[in-house]
Amino acid sequence: MRVYFDNAATTAMDDRVIEAMLPFMKEHYGNPSSVHSHGREVRSAIEKSRKKVAELLNASPSEIFFTSGGTEADNTAIVCGIQTHDIKHAITSPLEHHAVLHTLEECEKKGLLTLSMLEVNDKGEHNLDHLQELLKSNPKSLISIMHANNEIGNINDLNAIGNLAKEYDAFFHSDTVQTMGHYKHDLKNLPVDSIVAGGHKFHGPKGAGFLYVNKGKKISPFIYGGAQERNMRGGTENVIGIVGIAKALELAYEDMDSHRKHVEGLKSRFIEQLRTHISGVEFNGLSADLDKSLYTVLNVSLPPSEDNAGMLLFNLDLHGISASGGSACSSGASVGSHVLRALGASPERDAVRFSFSRFNTSKEVDYTVEKLKDLYSVIA
Ligand SMILES: Cc1ncc(COP(=O)(O)O)c(C=O)c1O
């Protein structure tokens, strides 16, 4: 049996998304900037996609900019947000994705801003009193706090953070890569200035994403060149990817409630079985709390075992189970998870992130628990 439990890293594409993209690899190959009919039909597909995304998010099409993915969108919001609004101080969290952390660290290195880190506890909860203190002494900051964490699944309260941002005239950017397509975002009512998406996290294509920027907080371009994306991002558009991401979001919204119910069921079953069969099992962050974490992510902390020390992911892989240790984006690098380190998680314990999608089944959960039981038979 082969089991794919690494859906926070990337998801399988939905066949209907592929079907929507195919005509733009075959017959509709015009350059969207060309004024002839070959160009116009492709331009029209881009604008339809933008309109679709905007409708689903309750935003205006002029607030949506297509990018190469979540990373570029995060970079754009942060780098151009601080430059356009003359921001000299930023607040973020040690739990952010590197797309945000490394961008802000680079800005600090270049002397563009000073950076403050928000306090977090051992469950990965942010101290919002600390946020308020930081804002009091540094109004007009940029805040970059993600909607939900890609490793431990913790969901942050965007309303609470956004209201504080408003009170202190701060620019509030949120990395929503892990919630886009899994939760509904109502941008007319959510107090954020910018959010982002990567299509491959919700059964769409890789290399396609978008950035939303509230029309009240315009920002300058990140990539200079032609007049594409209304002068906000030079370069011939990734038409195939744009059509794909819009279709993927449309499909995600269509069946969100039933998908959520299915995936939540898998996660609960997994938690319950692990608690029953693996003594000493724990869960990192709030990932075992269904109300406070992504239904797609479960970060399991397993007791130290000589048989598995440092080999657990490898052993699971031998049984056909693909999961990840912390963030897959840094797999290959020997450094451990910066998120688990910030939580003070014990390096002795093995941490595995299992992440689910609507394509997973309860059989796969049962199979994985059986294999974990075998691997941990010494202590179970
Ligand atoms: C929270 C978060 N932000 C940003 C990214 C980067 O997105 P992309 O792969 O689309 O560049 C990821 C991908 O793992 C992510 O999980």
Tab-separated table of C-alpha atoms and ligand atoms in Angstrom:
chain	number	residue	atom	x	y	z
A	1	MET	CA	0.000	0.000	0.000
A	2	ARG	CA	1.221	3.516	-0.752
A	3	VAL	CA	-0.107	6.286	1.443
A	4	TYR	CA	0.350	9.993	0.813
A	5	PHE	CA	0.066	11.869	4.110
A	6	ASP	CA	2.092	14.926	3.110
A	7	ASN	CA	-0.664	17.175	1.810
A	8	ALA	CA	0.609	20.254	3.645
A	9	ALA	CA	3.703	19.988	1.424
A	10	THR	CA	1.667	19.618	-1.734
A	11	THR	CA	-1.514	17.949	-2.977
A	12	ALA	CA	-2.436	15.790	-5.939
A	13	MET	CA	-4.079	17.747	-8.716
A	14	ASP	CA	-7.798	17.291	-9.240
A	15	ASP	CA	-8.537	15.820	-12.701
A	16	ARG	CA	-11.071	18.567	-13.323
A	17	VAL	CA	-8.337	21.156	-12.793
A	18	ILE	CA	-6.107	19.396	-15.312
A	19	GLU	CA	-8.979	19.321	-17.800
A	20	ALA	CA	-9.526	23.054	-17.373
A	21	MET	CA	-5.821	23.712	-17.962
A	22	LEU	CA	-5.311	21.474	-20.995
A	23	PRO	CA	-6.817	23.779	-23.663
A	24	PHE	CA	-4.311	26.449	-22.590
A	25	MET	CA	-1.442	24.038	-23.271
A	26	LYS	CA	-2.869	23.128	-26.657
A	27	GLU	CA	-5.079	25.400	-28.712
A	28	HIS	CA	-5.094	28.609	-26.623
A	29	TYR	CA	-1.424	29.498	-26.751
A	30	GLY	CA	-1.584	33.208	-27.583
A	31	ASN	CA	0.275	35.787	-25.552
A	32	PRO	CA	-2.334	37.540	-23.370
A	33	SER	CA	-0.698	40.900	-24.105
A	34	SER	CA	-1.250	40.511	-27.871
A	35	VAL	CA	-4.193	42.439	-29.222
A	36	HIS	CA	-5.162	39.904	-31.902
A	37	SER	CA	-7.788	37.206	-31.311
A	38	HIS	CA	-5.245	34.572	-30.188
A	39	GLY	CA	-4.102	36.935	-27.460
A	40	ARG	CA	-7.553	38.236	-26.567
A	41	GLU	CA	-9.046	34.802	-25.857
A	42	VAL	CA	-6.230	34.090	-23.408
A	43	ARG	CA	-6.470	37.536	-21.773
A	44	SER	CA	-10.150	36.858	-21.278
A	45	ALA	CA	-9.368	33.539	-19.505
A	46	ILE	CA	-7.007	35.342	-17.120
A	47	GLU	CA	-9.571	38.006	-16.284
A	48	LYS	CA	-12.307	35.407	-15.811
A	49	SER	CA	-10.010	33.549	-13.423
A	50	ARG	CA	-9.293	36.746	-11.502
A	51	LYS	CA	-13.000	37.505	-11.263
A	52	LYS	CA	-13.716	33.974	-10.026
A	53	VAL	CA	-11.033	34.157	-7.315
A	54	ALA	CA	-12.233	37.615	-6.247
A	55	GLU	CA	-15.876	36.472	-6.063
A	56	LEU	CA	-15.024	33.455	-3.930
A	57	LEU	CA	-13.026	35.590	-1.489
A	58	ASN	CA	-15.517	38.479	-1.467
A	59	ALA	CA	-12.858	40.807	-2.838
A	60	SER	CA	-12.637	42.997	-5.900
A	61	PRO	CA	-10.788	41.702	-9.027
A	62	SER	CA	-8.501	44.749	-8.813
A	63	GLU	CA	-7.238	43.431	-5.468
A	64	ILE	CA	-6.010	40.076	-6.877
A	65	PHE	CA	-2.543	39.677	-8.445
A	66	PHE	CA	-1.388	36.341	-9.838
A	67	THR	CA	2.117	35.242	-8.822
A	68	SER	CA	4.375	32.202	-9.111
A	69	GLY	CA	3.173	30.923	-5.735
A	70	GLY	CA	2.938	31.634	-2.028
A	71	THR	CA	6.607	32.526	-1.620
A	72	GLU	CA	6.594	35.248	-4.265
A	73	ALA	CA	3.319	36.610	-2.927
A	74	ASP	CA	4.728	36.792	0.637
A	75	ASN	CA	7.892	38.498	-0.629
A	76	THR	CA	5.850	41.018	-2.605
A	77	ALA	CA	3.531	41.924	0.262
A	78	ILE	CA	6.370	42.334	2.747
A	79	VAL	CA	9.072	44.007	0.680
A	80	CYS	CA	6.708	46.308	-1.225
A	81	GLY	CA	4.427	46.858	1.765
A	82	ILE	CA	7.249	48.298	3.861
A	83	GLN	CA	8.666	50.360	0.985
A	84	THR	CA	5.383	51.856	-0.186
A	85	HIS	CA	4.178	52.703	3.302
A	86	ASP	CA	7.567	53.798	4.645
A	87	ILE	CA	7.485	51.203	7.415
A	88	LYS	CA	10.585	50.905	9.601
A	89	HIS	CA	9.528	48.223	12.088
A	90	ALA	CA	8.047	44.759	11.602
A	91	ILE	CA	6.547	42.216	13.948
A	92	THR	CA	6.450	38.534	13.144
A	93	SER	CA	6.596	35.181	14.896
A	94	PRO	CA	9.328	32.549	15.186
A	95	LEU	CA	6.722	30.073	13.888
A	96	GLU	CA	6.321	31.682	10.462
A	97	HIS	CA	7.232	29.917	7.234
A	98	HIS	CA	10.656	30.779	5.807
A	99	ALA	CA	8.919	32.614	2.947
A	100	VAL	CA	8.107	35.255	5.582
A	101	LEU	CA	10.939	34.857	8.106
A	102	HIS	CA	13.812	34.912	5.640
A	103	THR	CA	12.261	37.839	3.756
A	104	LEU	CA	11.965	39.924	6.913
A	105	GLU	CA	15.421	38.914	8.137
A	106	GLU	CA	16.863	40.029	4.808
A	107	CYS	CA	15.059	43.387	5.093
A	108	GLU	CA	16.538	43.808	8.567
A	109	LYS	CA	20.038	42.876	7.342
A	110	LYS	CA	19.754	45.543	4.647
A	111	GLY	CA	18.849	48.102	7.324
A	112	LEU	CA	15.342	48.663	5.963
A	113	LEU	CA	13.654	47.870	9.274
A	114	THR	CA	14.064	46.493	12.768
A	115	LEU	CA	12.344	43.228	13.514
A	116	SER	CA	10.522	42.172	16.676
A	117	MET	CA	9.521	38.599	17.428
A	118	LEU	CA	6.217	37.877	19.094
A	119	GLU	CA	6.310	35.688	22.206
A	120	VAL	CA	4.896	32.170	21.840
A	121	ASN	CA	4.242	29.524	24.463
A	122	ASP	CA	5.100	25.825	24.274
A	123	LYS	CA	1.808	25.123	22.501
A	124	GLY	CA	2.564	27.674	19.789
A	125	GLU	CA	0.013	30.243	21.007
A	126	HIS	CA	0.960	33.886	20.464
A	127	ASN	CA	0.939	36.423	23.257
A	128	LEU	CA	-1.360	39.165	21.956
A	129	ASP	CA	-0.629	41.398	24.974
A	130	HIS	CA	2.965	41.372	23.773
A	131	LEU	CA	1.752	42.292	20.286
A	132	GLN	CA	-0.116	45.256	21.733
A	133	GLU	CA	2.955	46.387	23.704
A	134	LEU	CA	5.101	46.180	20.573
A	135	LEU	CA	2.533	48.166	18.597
A	136	LYS	CA	2.221	50.780	21.331
A	137	SER	CA	5.927	51.516	21.160
A	138	ASN	CA	6.082	51.082	17.354
A	139	PRO	CA	2.871	52.237	15.706
A	140	LYS	CA	2.788	52.015	11.905
A	141	SER	CA	4.595	48.651	11.912
A	142	LEU	CA	4.174	45.785	9.487
A	143	ILE	CA	2.707	42.697	11.152
A	144	SER	CA	3.187	39.363	9.400
A	145	ILE	CA	1.393	36.524	11.163
A	146	MET	CA	0.161	33.479	9.302
A	147	HIS	CA	-3.422	32.250	9.401
A	148	ALA	CA	-2.446	28.672	10.199
A	149	ASN	CA	0.883	27.026	10.781
A	150	ASN	CA	2.088	24.552	8.172
A	151	GLU	CA	3.890	22.320	10.672
A	152	ILE	CA	1.737	22.184	13.801
A	153	GLY	CA	-1.544	23.381	12.300
A	154	ASN	CA	-2.283	26.079	14.927
A	155	ILE	CA	-4.881	28.572	13.702
A	156	ASN	CA	-4.300	32.212	14.634
A	157	ASP	CA	-7.091	34.673	15.313
A	158	LEU	CA	-6.842	37.033	12.326
A	159	ASN	CA	-9.688	39.197	13.616
A	160	ALA	CA	-7.975	39.861	16.951
A	161	ILE	CA	-4.611	40.607	15.291
A	162	GLY	CA	-6.200	42.656	12.510
A	163	ASN	CA	-8.172	44.786	14.964
A	164	LEU	CA	-4.981	45.577	16.870
A	165	ALA	CA	-3.295	46.403	13.558
A	166	LYS	CA	-6.090	48.863	12.759
A	167	GLU	CA	-5.884	50.461	16.206
A	168	TYR	CA	-2.153	51.151	15.749
A	169	ASP	CA	-2.230	51.974	12.046
A	170	ALA	CA	-0.135	48.914	11.160
A	171	PHE	CA	0.013	47.050	7.845
A	172	PHE	CA	-1.260	43.517	8.470
A	173	HIS	CA	-0.034	40.783	6.135
A	174	SER	CA	-1.108	37.193	6.711
A	175	ASP	CA	0.327	34.104	5.036
A	176	THR	CA	-2.832	32.124	4.290
A	177	VAL	CA	-1.149	29.439	2.173
A	178	GLN	CA	-2.351	26.617	4.436
A	179	THR	CA	-5.945	27.789	4.824
A	180	MET	CA	-6.726	28.924	1.268
A	181	GLY	CA	-9.048	26.376	-0.328
A	182	HIS	CA	-9.715	24.741	3.046
A	183	TYR	CA	-11.428	27.610	4.901
A	184	LYS	CA	-13.582	30.443	3.577
A	185	HIS	CA	-12.070	33.911	3.569
A	186	ASP	CA	-14.433	36.861	3.509
A	187	LEU	CA	-12.137	39.733	2.621
A	188	LYS	CA	-14.714	42.486	2.881
A	189	ASN	CA	-14.999	41.651	6.559
A	190	LEU	CA	-11.588	40.279	7.517
A	191	PRO	CA	-9.274	43.015	8.878
A	192	VAL	CA	-6.208	42.114	6.779
A	193	ASP	CA	-4.284	44.207	4.264
A	194	SER	CA	-2.809	41.338	2.297
A	195	ILE	CA	-3.058	37.558	2.095
A	196	VAL	CA	-1.577	34.924	-0.232
A	197	ALA	CA	-2.206	31.551	-1.850
A	198	GLY	CA	-0.290	28.738	-3.529
A	199	GLY	CA	-2.406	26.623	-5.895
A	200	HIS	CA	-0.646	23.332	-5.182
A	201	LYS	CA	-1.906	23.247	-1.574
A	202	PHE	CA	-5.516	22.773	-2.683
A	203	HIS	CA	-5.309	20.359	-5.620
A	204	GLY	CA	-4.224	23.002	-8.107
A	205	PRO	CA	-0.961	23.428	-10.013
A	206	LYS	CA	2.485	24.168	-8.618
A	207	GLY	CA	4.109	27.456	-9.590
A	208	ALA	CA	0.827	29.369	-9.481
A	209	GLY	CA	-0.344	31.569	-6.653
A	210	PHE	CA	-1.903	34.902	-5.925
A	211	LEU	CA	-1.641	37.901	-3.694
A	212	TYR	CA	-4.586	39.887	-2.393
A	213	VAL	CA	-3.899	43.484	-1.443
A	214	ASN	CA	-6.686	45.582	0.023
A	215	LYS	CA	-7.445	48.493	-2.287
A	216	GLY	CA	-7.043	50.929	0.602
A	217	LYS	CA	-3.392	49.845	1.021
A	218	LYS	CA	-1.890	49.798	-2.464
A	219	ILE	CA	1.715	48.641	-2.818
A	220	SER	CA	4.430	49.097	-5.455
A	221	PRO	CA	5.469	46.245	-7.806
A	222	PHE	CA	8.013	43.605	-6.837
A	223	ILE	CA	8.947	42.492	-10.361
A	224	TYR	CA	9.490	45.213	-12.954
A	225	GLY	CA	8.988	44.660	-16.664
A	226	GLY	CA	5.917	44.810	-18.867
A	227	ALA	CA	2.519	46.095	-17.852
A	228	GLN	CA	1.147	42.678	-16.865
A	229	GLU	CA	-1.017	42.368	-13.739
A	230	ARG	CA	-1.870	46.056	-14.088
A	231	ASN	CA	1.802	47.022	-13.796
A	232	MET	CA	2.189	45.060	-10.574
A	233	ARG	CA	4.136	42.068	-11.914
A	234	GLY	CA	6.084	42.193	-15.150
A	235	GLY	CA	6.417	39.016	-17.203
A	236	THR	CA	4.163	37.003	-19.499
A	237	GLU	CA	1.495	35.449	-17.325
A	238	ASN	CA	1.459	31.755	-16.405
A	239	VAL	CA	-1.918	31.387	-18.114
A	240	ILE	CA	-2.105	27.622	-17.589
A	241	GLY	CA	-1.402	28.001	-13.885
A	242	ILE	CA	-3.797	30.925	-13.479
A	243	VAL	CA	-6.661	28.994	-15.084
A	244	GLY	CA	-5.740	26.013	-12.890
A	245	ILE	CA	-5.586	27.852	-9.568
A	246	ALA	CA	-8.939	29.554	-10.194
A	247	LYS	CA	-10.555	26.212	-11.074
A	248	ALA	CA	-9.009	24.553	-8.015
A	249	LEU	CA	-10.348	27.286	-5.745
A	250	GLU	CA	-13.781	27.050	-7.323
A	251	LEU	CA	-13.876	23.280	-6.732
A	252	ALA	CA	-12.569	23.696	-3.186
A	253	TYR	CA	-15.380	26.127	-2.358
A	254	GLU	CA	-18.034	23.949	-4.004
A	255	ASP	CA	-17.502	20.987	-1.702
A	256	MET	CA	-15.696	22.531	1.240
A	257	ASP	CA	-18.095	21.381	3.949
A	258	SER	CA	-18.199	17.741	2.878
A	259	HIS	CA	-14.438	17.619	2.325
A	260	ARG	CA	-13.871	19.136	5.723
A	261	LYS	CA	-16.155	16.602	7.376
A	262	HIS	CA	-14.351	13.733	5.655
A	263	VAL	CA	-10.834	14.969	6.473
A	264	GLU	CA	-11.761	15.891	10.057
A	265	GLY	CA	-13.063	12.342	10.461
A	266	LEU	CA	-9.700	10.949	9.334
A	267	LYS	CA	-7.810	13.193	11.711
A	268	SER	CA	-10.006	12.288	14.709
A	269	ARG	CA	-9.687	8.591	13.908
A	270	PHE	CA	-5.911	8.935	13.709
A	271	ILE	CA	-5.677	10.771	17.048
A	272	GLU	CA	-7.940	8.268	18.779
A	273	GLN	CA	-6.065	5.235	17.473
A	274	LEU	CA	-2.658	6.672	18.299
A	275	ARG	CA	-3.797	7.427	21.844
A	276	THR	CA	-5.103	3.879	22.192
A	277	HIS	CA	-2.153	2.041	20.715
A	278	ILE	CA	1.034	4.047	21.238
A	279	SER	CA	1.838	4.711	24.849
A	280	GLY	CA	3.518	8.052	25.487
A	281	VAL	CA	2.246	9.594	22.256
A	282	GLU	CA	1.828	13.375	22.331
A	283	PHE	CA	0.863	16.004	19.778
A	284	ASN	CA	2.886	19.088	18.974
A	285	GLY	CA	1.289	22.524	19.208
A	286	LEU	CA	-2.505	22.504	19.213
A	287	SER	CA	-2.701	19.957	16.424
A	288	ALA	CA	-4.830	17.506	18.450
A	289	ASP	CA	-7.379	20.249	19.204
A	290	LEU	CA	-9.862	20.095	16.344
A	291	ASP	CA	-11.235	23.574	17.045
A	292	LYS	CA	-7.889	25.317	17.172
A	293	SER	CA	-5.907	23.626	14.422
A	294	LEU	CA	-6.075	22.850	10.722
A	295	TYR	CA	-8.184	19.783	10.038
A	296	THR	CA	-5.551	18.825	7.466
A	297	VAL	CA	-2.529	18.664	9.814
A	298	LEU	CA	-1.571	16.401	12.720
A	299	ASN	CA	1.890	16.740	14.242
A	300	VAL	CA	2.682	13.650	16.276
A	301	SER	CA	5.386	13.523	18.908
A	302	LEU	CA	6.591	9.986	19.564
A	303	PRO	CA	8.560	8.872	22.595
A	304	PRO	CA	12.282	8.242	22.199
A	305	SER	CA	12.968	4.768	20.807
A	306	GLU	CA	16.327	3.241	19.995
A	307	ASP	CA	14.937	1.420	16.952
A	308	ASN	CA	13.615	4.537	15.305
A	309	ALA	CA	15.977	7.270	16.492
A	310	GLY	CA	16.233	9.649	13.536
A	311	MET	CA	14.913	6.892	11.239
A	312	LEU	CA	11.169	7.124	11.702
A	313	LEU	CA	10.372	8.897	8.432
A	314	PHE	CA	12.662	6.498	6.615
A	315	ASN	CA	10.978	3.496	8.277
A	316	LEU	CA	7.532	4.826	7.351
A	317	ASP	CA	8.726	5.390	3.803
A	318	LEU	CA	9.867	1.755	3.641
A	319	HIS	CA	6.241	0.833	4.326
A	320	GLY	CA	5.042	3.135	1.542
A	321	ILE	CA	3.892	5.935	3.864
A	322	SER	CA	4.947	9.451	2.861
A	323	ALA	CA	4.910	11.913	5.741
A	324	SER	CA	7.185	14.688	6.782
A	325	GLY	CA	9.236	15.777	9.764
A	326	GLY	CA	8.177	19.345	10.292
A	327	SER	CA	8.230	21.478	7.176
A	328	ALA	CA	8.810	19.658	3.897
A	329	CYS	CA	10.012	22.903	2.350
A	330	SER	CA	13.357	22.412	4.092
A	331	SER	CA	13.614	18.654	3.674
A	332	GLY	CA	17.045	17.735	2.398
A	333	ALA	CA	18.578	20.268	4.733
A	334	SER	CA	19.899	18.658	7.893
A	335	VAL	CA	18.590	21.419	10.156
A	336	GLY	CA	15.551	20.416	12.194
A	337	SER	CA	12.280	22.272	12.374
A	338	HIS	CA	12.586	25.893	13.552
A	339	VAL	CA	8.934	25.718	14.623
A	340	LEU	CA	9.406	22.769	16.970
A	341	ARG	CA	12.561	24.387	18.347
A	342	ALA	CA	10.637	27.600	19.117
A	343	LEU	CA	8.096	25.504	21.041
A	344	GLY	CA	10.913	23.966	23.061
A	345	ALA	CA	9.994	20.464	21.823
A	346	SER	CA	12.374	17.775	23.012
A	347	PRO	CA	14.912	16.850	20.318
A	348	GLU	CA	14.897	13.285	21.754
A	349	ARG	CA	11.343	12.687	20.565
A	350	ASP	CA	10.533	11.969	16.934
A	351	ALA	CA	8.113	14.409	15.343
A	352	VAL	CA	6.105	13.436	12.297
A	353	ARG	CA	3.682	15.667	10.456
A	354	PHE	CA	0.860	13.727	8.882
A	355	SER	CA	-1.246	15.921	6.617
A	356	PHE	CA	-4.437	14.868	4.918
A	357	SER	CA	-6.594	15.642	1.925
A	358	ARG	CA	-9.975	14.641	0.593
A	359	PHE	CA	-8.254	11.914	-1.421
A	360	ASN	CA	-7.208	10.024	1.738
A	361	THR	CA	-9.207	7.179	3.277
A	362	SER	CA	-9.767	5.667	6.722
A	363	LYS	CA	-8.063	2.472	5.485
A	364	GLU	CA	-4.897	4.503	5.014
A	365	VAL	CA	-5.163	5.806	8.577
A	366	ASP	CA	-5.612	2.267	9.924
A	367	TYR	CA	-2.675	0.961	7.863
A	368	THR	CA	-0.396	3.770	9.106
A	369	VAL	CA	-1.353	3.162	12.732
A	370	GLU	CA	-0.639	-0.570	12.273
A	371	LYS	CA	2.836	0.240	10.954
A	372	LEU	CA	3.488	2.697	13.769
A	373	LYS	CA	2.400	0.027	16.240
A	374	ASP	CA	4.967	-2.357	14.719
A	375	LEU	CA	7.688	0.278	14.792
A	376	TYR	CA	6.908	1.107	18.409
A	377	SER	CA	6.181	-2.463	19.554
A	378	VAL	CA	8.975	-2.239	22.111
A	379	ILE	CA	7.194	0.375	24.143
A	380	ALA	CA	3.535	-0.002	23.152
B	1	LIG	C1	2.670	28.572	5.277
B	1	LIG	C2	3.361	28.546	3.959
B	1	LIG	N1	3.753	29.688	3.394
B	1	LIG	C3	4.356	29.723	2.188
B	1	LIG	C4	4.622	28.561	1.503
B	1	LIG	C5	5.289	28.634	0.162
B	1	LIG	O1	4.340	28.484	-0.849
B	1	LIG	P1	4.792	28.112	-2.358
B	1	LIG	O2	5.270	26.698	-2.305
B	1	LIG	O3	3.515	28.258	-3.152
B	1	LIG	O4	5.817	29.084	-2.756
B	1	LIG	C6	4.273	27.323	2.076
B	1	LIG	C7	4.619	26.044	1.397
B	1	LIG	O5	4.937	25.068	2.031
B	1	LIG	C8	3.603	27.309	3.321
B	1	LIG	O6	3.217	26.168	3.900
